[in-house]
Coordinates of C-alpha atoms in Angstrom, one line a residue:
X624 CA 65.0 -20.6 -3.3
X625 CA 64.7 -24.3 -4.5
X626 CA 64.2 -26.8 -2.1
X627 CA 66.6 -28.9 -3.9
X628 CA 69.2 -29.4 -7.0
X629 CA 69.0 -32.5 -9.2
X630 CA 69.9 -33.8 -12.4
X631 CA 66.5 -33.8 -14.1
X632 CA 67.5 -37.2 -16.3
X633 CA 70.5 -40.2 -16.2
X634 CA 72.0 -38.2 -19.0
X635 CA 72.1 -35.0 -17.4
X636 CA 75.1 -33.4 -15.4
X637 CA 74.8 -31.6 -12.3
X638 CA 77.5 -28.9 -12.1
X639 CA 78.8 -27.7 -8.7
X640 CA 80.9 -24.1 -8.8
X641 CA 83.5 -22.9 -6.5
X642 CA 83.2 -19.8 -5.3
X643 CA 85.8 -17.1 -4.6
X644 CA 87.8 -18.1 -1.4
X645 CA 86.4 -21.7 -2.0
X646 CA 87.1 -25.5 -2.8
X647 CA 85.5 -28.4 -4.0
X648 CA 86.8 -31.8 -3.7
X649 CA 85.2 -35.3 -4.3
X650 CA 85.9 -38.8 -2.7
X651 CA 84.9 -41.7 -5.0
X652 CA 85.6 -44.7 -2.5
X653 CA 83.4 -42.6 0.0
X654 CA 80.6 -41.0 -2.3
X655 CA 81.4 -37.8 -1.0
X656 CA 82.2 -33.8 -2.1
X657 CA 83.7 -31.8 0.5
X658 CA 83.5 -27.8 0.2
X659 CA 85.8 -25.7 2.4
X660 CA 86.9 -22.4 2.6
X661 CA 90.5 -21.6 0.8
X662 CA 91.1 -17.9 2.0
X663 CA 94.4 -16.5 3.4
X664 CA 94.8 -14.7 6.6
X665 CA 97.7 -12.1 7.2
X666 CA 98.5 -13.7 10.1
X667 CA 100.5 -10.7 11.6
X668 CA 99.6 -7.2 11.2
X669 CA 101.1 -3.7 12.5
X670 CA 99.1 -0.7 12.3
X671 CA 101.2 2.5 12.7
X672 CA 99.0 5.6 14.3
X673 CA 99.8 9.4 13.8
X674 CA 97.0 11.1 14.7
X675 CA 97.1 11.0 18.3
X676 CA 94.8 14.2 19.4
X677 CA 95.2 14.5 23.1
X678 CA 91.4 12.9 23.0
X679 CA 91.0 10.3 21.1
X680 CA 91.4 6.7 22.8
X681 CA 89.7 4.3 20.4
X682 CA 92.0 2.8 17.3
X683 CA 90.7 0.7 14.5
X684 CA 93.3 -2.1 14.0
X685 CA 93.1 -4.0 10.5
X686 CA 92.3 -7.0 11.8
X687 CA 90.3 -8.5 14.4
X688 CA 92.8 -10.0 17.0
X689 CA 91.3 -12.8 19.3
X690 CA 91.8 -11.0 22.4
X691 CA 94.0 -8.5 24.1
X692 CA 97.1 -11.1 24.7
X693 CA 97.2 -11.5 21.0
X694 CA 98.6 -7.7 20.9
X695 CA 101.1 -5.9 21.5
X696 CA 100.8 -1.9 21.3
X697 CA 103.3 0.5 22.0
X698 CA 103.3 4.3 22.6
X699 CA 106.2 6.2 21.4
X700 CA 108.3 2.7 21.6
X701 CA 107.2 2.1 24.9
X702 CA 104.7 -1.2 25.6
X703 CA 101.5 -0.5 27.2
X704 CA 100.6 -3.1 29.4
X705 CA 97.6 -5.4 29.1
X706 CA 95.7 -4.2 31.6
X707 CA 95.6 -0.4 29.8
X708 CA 93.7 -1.4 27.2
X709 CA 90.4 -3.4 25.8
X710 CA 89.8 -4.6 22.6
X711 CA 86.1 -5.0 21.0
X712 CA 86.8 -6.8 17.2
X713 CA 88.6 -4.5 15.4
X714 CA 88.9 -1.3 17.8
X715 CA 91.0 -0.9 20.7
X716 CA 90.7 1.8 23.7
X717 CA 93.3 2.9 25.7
X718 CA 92.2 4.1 29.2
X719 CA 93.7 7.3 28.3
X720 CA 94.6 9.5 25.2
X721 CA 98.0 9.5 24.5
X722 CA 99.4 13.1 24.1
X723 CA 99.0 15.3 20.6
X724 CA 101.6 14.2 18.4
X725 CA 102.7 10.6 19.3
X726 CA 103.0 7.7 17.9
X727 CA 100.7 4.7 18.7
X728 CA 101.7 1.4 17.3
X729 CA 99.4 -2.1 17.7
X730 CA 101.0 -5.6 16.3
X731 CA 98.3 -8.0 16.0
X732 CA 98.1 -11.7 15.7
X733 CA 95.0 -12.9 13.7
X734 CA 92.0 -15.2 14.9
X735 CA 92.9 -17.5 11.4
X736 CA 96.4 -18.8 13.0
X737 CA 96.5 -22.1 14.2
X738 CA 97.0 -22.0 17.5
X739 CA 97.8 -19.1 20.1
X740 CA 99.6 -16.1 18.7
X741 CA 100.8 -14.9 22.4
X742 CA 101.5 -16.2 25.8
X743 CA 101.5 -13.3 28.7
X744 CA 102.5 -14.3 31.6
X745 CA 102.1 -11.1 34.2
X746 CA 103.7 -10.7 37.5
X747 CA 104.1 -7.9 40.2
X748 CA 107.6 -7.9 42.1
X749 CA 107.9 -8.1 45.7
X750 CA 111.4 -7.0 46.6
X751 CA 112.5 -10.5 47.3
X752 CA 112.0 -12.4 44.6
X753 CA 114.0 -12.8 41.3
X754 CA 112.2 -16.2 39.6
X755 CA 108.9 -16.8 38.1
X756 CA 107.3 -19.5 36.7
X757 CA 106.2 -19.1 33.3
X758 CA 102.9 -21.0 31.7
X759 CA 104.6 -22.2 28.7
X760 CA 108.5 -23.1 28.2
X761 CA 110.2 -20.8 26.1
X762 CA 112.8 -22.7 24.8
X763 CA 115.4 -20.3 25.3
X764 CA 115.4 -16.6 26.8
X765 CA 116.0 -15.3 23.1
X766 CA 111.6 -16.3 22.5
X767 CA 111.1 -13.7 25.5
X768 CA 110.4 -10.3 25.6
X769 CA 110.2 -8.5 29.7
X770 CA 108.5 -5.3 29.9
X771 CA 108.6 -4.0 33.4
X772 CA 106.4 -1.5 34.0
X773 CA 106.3 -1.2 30.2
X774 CA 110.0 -0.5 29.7
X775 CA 111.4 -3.4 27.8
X776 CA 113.9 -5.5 29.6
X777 CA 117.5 -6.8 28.0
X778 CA 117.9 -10.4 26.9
X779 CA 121.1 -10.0 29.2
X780 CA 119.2 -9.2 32.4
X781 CA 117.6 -12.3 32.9
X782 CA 118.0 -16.2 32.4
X783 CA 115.3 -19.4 31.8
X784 CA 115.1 -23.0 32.6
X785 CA 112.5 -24.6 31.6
X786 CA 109.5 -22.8 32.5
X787 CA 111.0 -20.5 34.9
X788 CA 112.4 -16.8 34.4
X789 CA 115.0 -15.7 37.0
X790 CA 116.4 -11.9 36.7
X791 CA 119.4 -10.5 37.6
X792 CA 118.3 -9.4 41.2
X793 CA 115.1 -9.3 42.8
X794 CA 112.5 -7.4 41.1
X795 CA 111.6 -4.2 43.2
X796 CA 108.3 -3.9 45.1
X797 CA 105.3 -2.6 43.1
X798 CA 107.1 -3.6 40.1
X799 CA 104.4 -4.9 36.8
X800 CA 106.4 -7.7 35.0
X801 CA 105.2 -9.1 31.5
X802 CA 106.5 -11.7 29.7
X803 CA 105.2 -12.4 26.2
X804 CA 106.1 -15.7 24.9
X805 CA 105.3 -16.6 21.5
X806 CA 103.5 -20.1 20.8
X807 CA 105.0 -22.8 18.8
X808 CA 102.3 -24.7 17.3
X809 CA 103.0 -28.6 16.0
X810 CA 102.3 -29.5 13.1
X811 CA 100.9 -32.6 12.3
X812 CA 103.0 -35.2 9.8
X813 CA 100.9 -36.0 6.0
X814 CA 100.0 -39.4 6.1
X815 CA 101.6 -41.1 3.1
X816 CA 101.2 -40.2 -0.3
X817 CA 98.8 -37.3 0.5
X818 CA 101.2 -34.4 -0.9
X819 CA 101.1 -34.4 -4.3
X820 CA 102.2 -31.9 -6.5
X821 CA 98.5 -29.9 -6.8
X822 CA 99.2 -29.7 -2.8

């Protein structure tokens, strides 16, 4: 409630305390103390679901993902697409209740990890096309994972180059395509002498 903490005399210290999940550090040549936050963040999470009732289409999820691409949720091993779900902080709703009995499982990425946890790129086939161009370059076809329709597609049925996918054959009319590409995030180099052995 104080408008302000000083040292009532030259002689007498002012103490600042670190809380829990915090850090204090001071700067001589600047005249400065910096406080920042020092918590961890599980930055990948799976919650496993048993209770499916027939009913019930909302799932709490132990972490708050950033959005829906930052998910991936499977029913009875198969991938629900995107667009089958919504995700409000913490729960997730399914537009319909999967049967009594089976198993819903929902991998999350966390809001705390530098940069994106998930690329989806999403497609529909035509009949007459077999390549797609991805938003980010994958590197190599082994960083993709196809769903089409929600069934998971072999890393032998399709090729990349760059940032375009090409399948075996032409992907059949009608067809929903998803491709989840994981992010690589850079990381920036120390300037020298920064790391030291506290760090």
């Amino acid at each position: 409630g104080q408008s302000s903490v000083v040292a009532d005399a030259t002689d007498d210290t002012l103490t600042l305390v670190a809380g829990a999940g915090m850090a204090i550090t001071t700067d001589a040549s600047t005249d400065s103390i910096t406080i920042t936050g020092v918590g961890t963040v599980n930055p990948f999470m799976t919650d496993l679901f048993t209770t499916a009732n027939s009913s019930t289409t909302a799932f709490t999820t132990s972490q708050a993902p950033a959005d829906e691409d930052a998910m991936m949720v499977f029913i009875e091993g198969v991938y629900q697409n995107k667009n089958s779900y919504t995700l409000s902080s913490t729960t997730l709703t399914l537009d319909s209740a999967p049967l009594s009995g089976q198993e819903v499982v929902i991998h999350s990425v966390a809001t705390g990890v530098t940069g994106t946890g998930h690329n989806s790129d999403q497609f529909t086939g035509n009949g007459s096309t077999a390549a797609y161009t991805l938003s980010v370059d994958p590197i190599t076809e082994d960083n993709c994972f196809v769903f089409f329709d929600g069934v998971y597609q072999n890393k032998s049925t399709f090729t990349t180059s760059g940032t375009t996918i090409t399948f075996d054959a032409n992907v059949t009319s009608g067809t929903a395509i998803e491709v989840i590409t994981p992010s690589i995030t850079e990381i920036g180099e120390p300037t020298a002498g920064s790391v030291t052995p506290a760090k």
